[in-house]
Amino acid sequence: MSDFVTLFEMAPRDGLQNEKAMIATADKIKLVDLLSQAGLRKIETASFVSPKWVPQMADSADVMAGITRVDGVRYTALTPNMKGLEAAIDAKADEVAIFGSASEGFSQKNINCSIAESLERFASVVEAARKANIPVRGYVSCVTDCPYDGRTPPEQVARVAADLIELGCYEVSLGDTIGQGTSETVDAMLRAVTERVPAERLAGHFHDTAGRAIDNIRVSVGHGLRVFDAAVGGLGGCPYAPGAKGNVATEAVFDMLTAEGFETGLDRDAMMVAAEFARSLRGDTV
Ligand code: HMG
Ligand code: MG
């Protein structure tokens, strides 16, 4: 197994989407630029979703247009449907992501359709992205617990993850959307998922609501995962997942992985500058 771990930076998207007060576009651009300087090579910069659903992300095209692109960095965007994909292509996103759920309740609340309907919708997004030569990542939310349906059966996560790979996603990120996973439930979930999808094509996306994200990343590393989503300053939450405050902090993941002997390619001092700036943007969340 590789000793290199990729940290996929979430602060500009998952970190900010839940903020109630509108954050200035210039500040969002500054955050992305600071992250580029910290050595992060994948930065989720934008979200082309309905502005009625997530008003904070309404200036995504302006953010994408304003950033200083660094060679080798992928500036990525969420695209729930064809309208989102078209906007992402116009904004020159380097990569896009479709986002589904392992639980029906969250699928309905977050993207207003069933899991089956979402997969149908995603098929045309993946097909059009392929034609435009844009890699597509997939998310599965609520991989251990759902705020609406309770505990998520591991087989359901495995099924949706395998479906997203089948559609053409190069990687699937497994989201503990409300940060309720434990070492035991994450282990059981990963056992089921890795029977269907190899660990090399999986990423972990842990919210730190209950303070267990770092433990859950350790469990995931043990299953062979080498990509983790995180947000500097521990920013984050999802407007349609009550209690989903706080992605795991990039700096905390960096420190744990470095202590365990993994390489991440990140510059800690520069990352702390980005983290401090990110924290200064945080107000009351929704
Ligand atoms: P809908 O209302 O069913 O969609 O929403 P619709 O197709 O009927 O369209 C309704 C209106 O939205 C129309 O405008 C469309 O044009 C517009 P109107 O005619 O009423 O003026 N619209 C759009 N506008 C801009 N960009 C678009 C777009 N699509 C439609 N792409 C929809 C369905 C999927 C659009 C909506 O539910 C939505 O935007 N949901 C996004 C919710 C969201 O962003 N949640 C947070 C991200 S997921 C997350 O945080 C979890 C994750 O971090 C992993 C984890 O932690 O588990 C990834
Ligand atoms: Mg999230």
GROMACS .gro file of C-alpha atoms and ligand atoms in nm:
model
  345
    1MET     CA    1   0.000   0.000   0.000
    2SER     CA    2   0.119   0.349  -0.084
    3ASP     CA    3   0.259   0.576   0.187
    4PHE     CA    4   0.116   0.880   0.009
    5VAL     CA    5  -0.222   1.010   0.116
    6THR     CA    6  -0.414   1.269  -0.085
    7LEU     CA    7  -0.612   1.525   0.110
    8PHE     CA    8  -0.903   1.661  -0.094
    9GLU     CA    9  -0.977   2.010   0.034
   10MET     CA   10  -1.341   2.088   0.105
   11ALA     CA   11  -1.337   2.426   0.283
   12PRO     CA   12  -1.450   2.649  -0.007
   13ARG     CA   13  -1.751   2.424  -0.080
   14ASP     CA   14  -1.853   2.193   0.208
   15GLY     CA   15  -1.688   2.434   0.450
   16LEU     CA   16  -1.879   2.743   0.344
   17GLN     CA   17  -2.208   2.619   0.191
   18ASN     CA   18  -2.378   2.616   0.530
   19GLU     CA   19  -2.285   2.969   0.635
   20LYS     CA   20  -2.590   3.185   0.690
   21ALA     CA   21  -2.432   3.525   0.625
   22MET     CA   22  -2.319   3.574   0.266
   23ILE     CA   23  -1.943   3.559   0.240
   24ALA     CA   24  -1.782   3.801  -0.005
   25THR     CA   25  -1.676   3.644  -0.334
   26ALA     CA   26  -1.331   3.803  -0.289
   27ASP     CA   27  -1.288   3.619   0.042
   28LYS     CA   28  -1.383   3.287  -0.116
   29ILE     CA   29  -1.126   3.351  -0.390
   30LYS     CA   30  -0.862   3.439  -0.132
   31LEU     CA   31  -0.932   3.116   0.057
   32VAL     CA   32  -0.889   2.905  -0.258
   33ASP     CA   33  -0.565   3.085  -0.344
   34LEU     CA   34  -0.426   3.025   0.007
   35LEU     CA   35  -0.515   2.657  -0.026
   36SER     CA   36  -0.336   2.635  -0.362
   37GLN     CA   37  -0.027   2.777  -0.189
   38ALA     CA   38  -0.045   2.511   0.084
   39GLY     CA   39   0.025   2.230  -0.161
   40LEU     CA   40  -0.330   2.094  -0.186
   41ARG     CA   41  -0.378   1.942  -0.530
   42LYS     CA   42  -0.754   1.895  -0.524
   43ILE     CA   43  -0.971   2.181  -0.406
   44GLU     CA   44  -1.352   2.168  -0.418
   45THR     CA   45  -1.401   2.527  -0.521
   46ALA     CA   46  -1.758   2.559  -0.643
   47SER     CA   47  -2.105   2.410  -0.633
   48PHE     CA   48  -2.336   2.451  -0.929
   49VAL     CA   49  -2.656   2.367  -0.744
   50SER     CA   50  -2.982   2.557  -0.730
   51PRO     CA   51  -2.921   2.895  -0.563
   52LYS     CA   52  -3.266   2.858  -0.404
   53TRP     CA   53  -3.144   2.546  -0.227
   54VAL     CA   54  -2.797   2.671  -0.131
   55PRO     CA   55  -2.774   3.051  -0.163
   56GLN     CA   56  -2.416   3.067  -0.035
   57MET     CA   57  -2.288   2.892  -0.348
   58ALA     CA   58  -2.469   3.123  -0.594
   59ASP     CA   59  -2.145   3.305  -0.685
   60SER     CA   60  -1.962   2.986  -0.783
   61ALA     CA   61  -1.897   3.102  -1.141
   62ASP     CA   62  -1.741   3.425  -1.014
   63VAL     CA   63  -1.525   3.234  -0.767
   64MET     CA   64  -1.401   3.003  -1.043
   65ALA     CA   65  -1.328   3.304  -1.265
   66GLY     CA   66  -1.139   3.489  -0.992
   67ILE     CA   67  -0.898   3.227  -0.858
   68THR     CA   68  -0.533   3.210  -0.954
   69ARG     CA   69  -0.493   2.864  -1.098
   70VAL     CA   70  -0.178   2.677  -1.002
   71ASP     CA   71  -0.045   2.410  -1.238
   72GLY     CA   72  -0.125   2.061  -1.119
   73VAL     CA   73  -0.417   2.166  -0.897
   74ARG     CA   74  -0.765   2.042  -0.982
   75TYR     CA   75  -1.035   2.298  -0.902
   76THR     CA   76  -1.350   2.091  -0.870
   77ALA     CA   77  -1.724   2.155  -0.853
   78LEU     CA   78  -2.046   1.982  -0.748
   79THR     CA   79  -2.287   1.920  -1.035
   80PRO     CA   80  -2.621   1.759  -0.937
   81ASN     CA   81  -2.769   1.767  -1.289
   82MET     CA   82  -2.710   1.876  -1.650
   83LYS     CA   83  -2.770   2.241  -1.568
   84GLY     CA   84  -2.495   2.221  -1.305
   85LEU     CA   85  -2.261   2.041  -1.542
   86GLU     CA   86  -2.309   2.302  -1.814
   87ALA     CA   87  -2.225   2.577  -1.564
   88ALA     CA   88  -1.918   2.383  -1.447
   89ILE     CA   89  -1.796   2.340  -1.804
   90ASP     CA   90  -1.845   2.713  -1.871
   91ALA     CA   91  -1.647   2.787  -1.553
   92LYS     CA   92  -1.367   2.551  -1.664
   93ALA     CA   93  -1.390   2.318  -1.366
   94ASP     CA   94  -1.112   2.059  -1.385
   95GLU     CA   95  -1.329   1.790  -1.231
   96VAL     CA   96  -1.692   1.759  -1.127
   97ALA     CA   97  -1.880   1.556  -0.869
   98ILE     CA   98  -2.222   1.399  -0.859
   99PHE     CA   99  -2.363   1.338  -0.513
  100GLY     CA  100  -2.601   1.065  -0.413
  101SER     CA  101  -2.704   0.906  -0.089
  102ALA     CA  102  -2.717   0.560   0.064
  103SER     CA  103  -3.039   0.656   0.242
  104GLU     CA  104  -3.369   0.747   0.077
  105GLY     CA  105  -3.458   1.012   0.336
  106PHE     CA  106  -3.144   1.216   0.276
  107SER     CA  107  -3.167   1.174  -0.102
  108GLN     CA  108  -3.515   1.328  -0.096
  109LYS     CA  109  -3.419   1.614   0.136
  110ASN     CA  110  -3.089   1.696  -0.035
  111ILE     CA  111  -3.158   1.653  -0.406
  112ASN     CA  112  -3.536   1.614  -0.414
  113CYS     CA  113  -3.548   1.266  -0.569
  114SER     CA  114  -3.513   0.897  -0.483
  115ILE     CA  115  -3.181   0.712  -0.505
  116ALA     CA  116  -3.295   0.538  -0.826
  117GLU     CA  117  -3.402   0.867  -0.984
  118SER     CA  118  -3.070   1.026  -0.887
  119LEU     CA  119  -2.871   0.751  -1.058
  120GLU     CA  120  -3.074   0.800  -1.376
  121ARG     CA  121  -3.009   1.174  -1.362
  122PHE     CA  122  -2.638   1.120  -1.296
  123ALA     CA  123  -2.598   0.890  -1.597
  124SER     CA  124  -2.647   1.177  -1.840
  125VAL     CA  125  -2.417   1.404  -1.635
  126VAL     CA  126  -2.137   1.144  -1.643
  127GLU     CA  127  -2.187   1.082  -2.014
  128ALA     CA  128  -2.170   1.454  -2.098
  129ALA     CA  129  -1.868   1.504  -1.870
  130ARG     CA  130  -1.691   1.215  -2.043
  131LYS     CA  131  -1.750   1.381  -2.381
  132ALA     CA  132  -1.605   1.705  -2.239
  133ASN     CA  133  -1.307   1.510  -2.099
  134ILE     CA  134  -1.384   1.601  -1.739
  135PRO     CA  135  -1.327   1.342  -1.465
  136VAL     CA  136  -1.627   1.272  -1.243
  137ARG     CA  137  -1.614   1.190  -0.876
  138GLY     CA  138  -1.910   1.040  -0.691
  139TYR     CA  139  -2.024   1.096  -0.334
  140VAL     CA  140  -2.237   0.866  -0.126
  141SER     CA  141  -2.382   1.042   0.177
  142CYS     CA  142  -2.504   0.894   0.504
  143VAL     CA  143  -2.275   0.591   0.485
  144THR     CA  144  -2.332   0.496   0.848
  145ASP     CA  145  -2.619   0.711   0.975
  146CYS     CA  146  -2.893   0.926   0.823
  147PRO     CA  147  -3.061   1.215   1.004
  148TYR     CA  148  -3.397   1.099   0.865
  149ASP     CA  149  -3.375   0.719   0.830
  150GLY     CA  150  -3.143   0.623   1.119
  151ARG     CA  151  -2.871   0.360   1.077
  152THR     CA  152  -2.773   0.286   0.714
  153PRO     CA  153  -2.726  -0.081   0.618
  154PRO     CA  154  -2.368  -0.134   0.486
  155GLU     CA  155  -2.497  -0.329   0.184
  156GLN     CA  156  -2.693  -0.024   0.074
  157VAL     CA  157  -2.373   0.185   0.075
  158ALA     CA  158  -2.192  -0.085  -0.121
  159ARG     CA  159  -2.470  -0.095  -0.378
  160VAL     CA  160  -2.478   0.281  -0.439
  161ALA     CA  161  -2.096   0.306  -0.444
  162ALA     CA  162  -2.075   0.024  -0.698
  163ASP     CA  163  -2.349   0.189  -0.907
  164LEU     CA  164  -2.154   0.517  -0.916
  165ILE     CA  165  -1.836   0.337  -1.027
  166GLU     CA  166  -2.041   0.154  -1.289
  167LEU     CA  167  -2.174   0.487  -1.418
  168GLY     CA  168  -1.813   0.602  -1.474
  169CYS     CA  169  -1.695   0.779  -1.159
  170TYR     CA  170  -1.319   0.745  -1.119
  171GLU     CA  171  -1.354   0.751  -0.739
  172VAL     CA  172  -1.632   0.739  -0.481
  173SER     CA  173  -1.615   0.943  -0.164
  174LEU     CA  174  -1.795   0.787   0.131
  175GLY     CA  175  -1.963   1.055   0.339
  176ASP     CA  176  -2.031   1.032   0.710
  177THR     CA  177  -2.253   1.332   0.657
  178ILE     CA  178  -2.358   1.382   1.019
  179GLY     CA  179  -2.039   1.257   1.184
  180GLN     CA  180  -2.208   0.978   1.379
  181GLY     CA  181  -1.992   0.690   1.251
  182THR     CA  182  -1.794   0.488   1.504
  183SER     CA  183  -1.490   0.265   1.450
  184GLU     CA  184  -1.730  -0.032   1.449
  185THR     CA  185  -1.988   0.106   1.204
  186VAL     CA  186  -1.722   0.248   0.970
  187ASP     CA  187  -1.538  -0.084   0.976
  188ALA     CA  188  -1.857  -0.277   0.893
  189MET     CA  189  -1.945  -0.032   0.616
  190LEU     CA  190  -1.596  -0.053   0.460
  191ARG     CA  191  -1.596  -0.432   0.474
  192ALA     CA  192  -1.913  -0.432   0.267
  193VAL     CA  193  -1.804  -0.159   0.024
  194THR     CA  194  -1.455  -0.300  -0.046
  195GLU     CA  195  -1.618  -0.628  -0.150
  196ARG     CA  196  -1.771  -0.436  -0.440
  197VAL     CA  197  -1.526  -0.147  -0.504
  198PRO     CA  198  -1.147  -0.163  -0.457
  199ALA     CA  199  -1.003   0.062  -0.182
  200GLU     CA  200  -0.792   0.245  -0.446
  201ARG     CA  201  -1.114   0.391  -0.585
  202LEU     CA  202  -1.259   0.501  -0.252
  203ALA     CA  203  -1.217   0.815  -0.044
  204GLY     CA  204  -1.331   0.892   0.310
  205HIS     CA  205  -1.535   1.204   0.387
  206PHE     CA  206  -1.583   1.239   0.760
  207HIS     CA  207  -1.762   1.512   0.944
  208ASP     CA  208  -1.634   1.559   1.297
  209THR     CA  209  -1.963   1.629   1.473
  210ALA     CA  210  -1.899   1.374   1.747
  211GLY     CA  211  -1.519   1.410   1.749
  212ARG     CA  212  -1.463   1.067   1.596
  213ALA     CA  213  -1.348   1.161   1.244
  214ILE     CA  214  -0.979   1.102   1.310
  215ASP     CA  215  -1.049   0.756   1.457
  216ASN     CA  216  -1.266   0.679   1.156
  217ILE     CA  217  -0.989   0.785   0.918
  218ARG     CA  218  -0.751   0.548   1.099
  219VAL     CA  219  -0.999   0.265   1.044
  220SER     CA  220  -1.026   0.363   0.676
  221VAL     CA  221  -0.647   0.371   0.633
  222GLY     CA  222  -0.648   0.017   0.770
  223HIS     CA  223  -0.888  -0.080   0.489
  224GLY     CA  224  -0.646   0.065   0.233
  225LEU     CA  225  -0.807   0.405   0.164
  226ARG     CA  226  -0.553   0.673   0.067
  227VAL     CA  227  -0.774   0.973  -0.014
  228PHE     CA  228  -0.954   1.177   0.253
  229ASP     CA  229  -1.172   1.485   0.226
  230ALA     CA  230  -1.110   1.754   0.488
  231ALA     CA  231  -1.159   2.128   0.537
  232VAL     CA  232  -0.902   2.366   0.684
  233GLY     CA  233  -1.015   2.511   1.013
  234GLY     CA  234  -1.271   2.230   1.047
  235LEU     CA  235  -1.523   2.437   0.855
  236GLY     CA  236  -1.840   2.282   0.731
  237GLY     CA  237  -2.180   2.129   0.732
  238CYS     CA  238  -2.465   2.043   0.501
  239PRO     CA  239  -2.782   2.255   0.496
  240TYR     CA  240  -2.998   1.944   0.447
  241ALA     CA  241  -2.834   1.739   0.724
  242PRO     CA  242  -2.918   1.880   1.066
  243GLY     CA  243  -2.615   1.847   1.292
  244ALA     CA  244  -2.363   1.806   1.009
  245LYS     CA  245  -2.136   2.076   1.146
  246GLY     CA  246  -1.767   2.055   1.079
  247ASN     CA  247  -1.569   1.862   0.823
  248VAL     CA  248  -1.266   1.707   0.986
  249ALA     CA  249  -0.988   1.971   0.988
  250THR     CA  250  -0.724   1.925   0.718
  251GLU     CA  251  -0.451   2.018   0.966
  252ALA     CA  252  -0.566   1.751   1.214
  253VAL     CA  253  -0.566   1.484   0.943
  254PHE     CA  254  -0.223   1.605   0.827
  255ASP     CA  255  -0.081   1.583   1.181
  256MET     CA  256  -0.217   1.234   1.242
  257LEU     CA  257  -0.098   1.100   0.905
  258THR     CA  258   0.245   1.263   0.938
  259ALA     CA  259   0.290   1.111   1.286
  260GLU     CA  260   0.205   0.771   1.135
  261GLY     CA  261   0.471   0.816   0.864
  262PHE     CA  262   0.251   0.905   0.565
  263GLU     CA  263   0.343   1.168   0.305
  264THR     CA  264   0.085   1.427   0.199
  265GLY     CA  265   0.292   1.683   0.010
  266LEU     CA  266   0.145   1.968   0.215
  267ASP     CA  267   0.319   2.272   0.362
  268ARG     CA  268   0.196   2.291   0.723
  269ASP     CA  269   0.278   2.660   0.778
  270ALA     CA  270   0.095   2.764   0.461
  271MET     CA  271  -0.194   2.537   0.556
  272MET     CA  272  -0.223   2.706   0.896
  273VAL     CA  273  -0.244   3.048   0.724
  274ALA     CA  274  -0.534   2.914   0.515
  275ALA     CA  275  -0.694   2.758   0.825
  276GLU     CA  276  -0.678   3.082   1.019
  277PHE     CA  277  -0.831   3.274   0.730
  278ALA     CA  278  -1.102   3.007   0.691
  279ARG     CA  279  -1.193   3.032   1.060
  280SER     CA  280  -1.220   3.410   1.029
  281LEU     CA  281  -1.497   3.358   0.770
  282ARG     CA  282  -1.705   3.140   0.997
  283GLY     CA  283  -2.018   3.290   1.147
  284ASP     CA  284  -2.338   3.127   1.261
  285THR     CA  285  -2.429   2.832   1.047
  286VAL     CA  286  -2.783   2.757   0.928
  287HMG     P1  287  -3.548   2.068  -0.785
  287HMG     O1  288  -3.623   2.181  -0.723
  287HMG     O2  289  -3.611   1.932  -0.783
  287HMG     O3  290  -3.500   2.100  -0.934
  287HMG     O4  291  -3.408   2.060  -0.716
  287HMG     P2  292  -3.572   2.146  -1.065
  287HMG     O5  293  -3.497   2.082  -1.177
  287HMG     O6  294  -3.719   2.127  -1.054
  287HMG     O7  295  -3.539   2.303  -1.068
  287HMG     C1  296  -3.594   2.394  -0.976
  287HMG     C2  297  -3.529   2.531  -0.998
  287HMG     O8  298  -3.388   2.523  -0.970
  287HMG     C3  299  -3.539   2.582  -1.140
  287HMG     O9  300  -3.541   2.723  -1.134
  287HMG     C4  301  -3.408   2.538  -1.203
  287HMG    O10  302  -3.370   2.616  -1.313
  287HMG     C5  303  -3.312   2.559  -1.086
  287HMG     P3  304  -3.678   2.806  -1.148
  287HMG    O11  305  -3.734   2.763  -1.280
  287HMG    O12  306  -3.765   2.763  -1.031
  287HMG    O13  307  -3.632   2.948  -1.139
  287HMG     N1  308  -3.195   2.470  -1.095
  287HMG     C6  309  -3.068   2.511  -1.094
  287HMG     N2  310  -3.013   2.633  -1.084
  287HMG     C7  311  -2.879   2.640  -1.087
  287HMG     N3  312  -2.798   2.532  -1.095
  287HMG     C8  313  -2.849   2.408  -1.105
  287HMG     C9  314  -2.990   2.395  -1.104
  287HMG     N4  315  -3.072   2.289  -1.110
  287HMG    C10  316  -3.197   2.336  -1.105
  287HMG     N5  317  -2.769   2.301  -1.113
  287HMG    C11  318  -3.171   2.014  -0.724
  287HMG    C12  319  -3.311   1.961  -0.752
  287HMG    C13  320  -3.076   1.896  -0.735
  287HMG    C14  321  -3.136   2.119  -0.826
  287HMG    C15  322  -3.170   2.076  -0.582
  287HMG    O14  323  -3.223   1.982  -0.493
  287HMG    C16  324  -3.034   2.115  -0.536
  287HMG    O15  325  -2.975   2.207  -0.588
  287HMG     N6  326  -2.982   2.045  -0.434
  287HMG    C17  327  -2.845   2.070  -0.386
  287HMG    C18  328  -2.838   2.057  -0.237
  287HMG    C19  329  -2.696   2.075  -0.196
  287HMG    O16  330  -2.618   2.142  -0.260
  287HMG     N7  331  -2.661   2.015  -0.080
  287HMG    C20  332  -2.526   2.025  -0.028
  287HMG    C21  333  -2.426   1.947  -0.108
  287HMG     S1  334  -2.426   1.771  -0.073
  287HMG    C22  335  -2.331   1.758   0.070
  287HMG    O17  336  -2.295   1.856   0.130
  287HMG    C23  337  -2.284   1.620   0.112
  287HMG    C24  338  -2.137   1.594   0.080
  287HMG    O18  339  -2.054   1.690   0.144
  287HMG    C25  340  -2.097   1.454   0.127
  287HMG    C26  341  -2.139   1.425   0.271
  287HMG    O19  342  -2.102   1.500   0.363
  287HMG    O20  343  -2.209   1.324   0.286
  287HMG    C27  344  -2.109   1.603  -0.071
  288MG      MG  345  -1.995   1.679   0.352
   0.00000   0.00000   0.00000
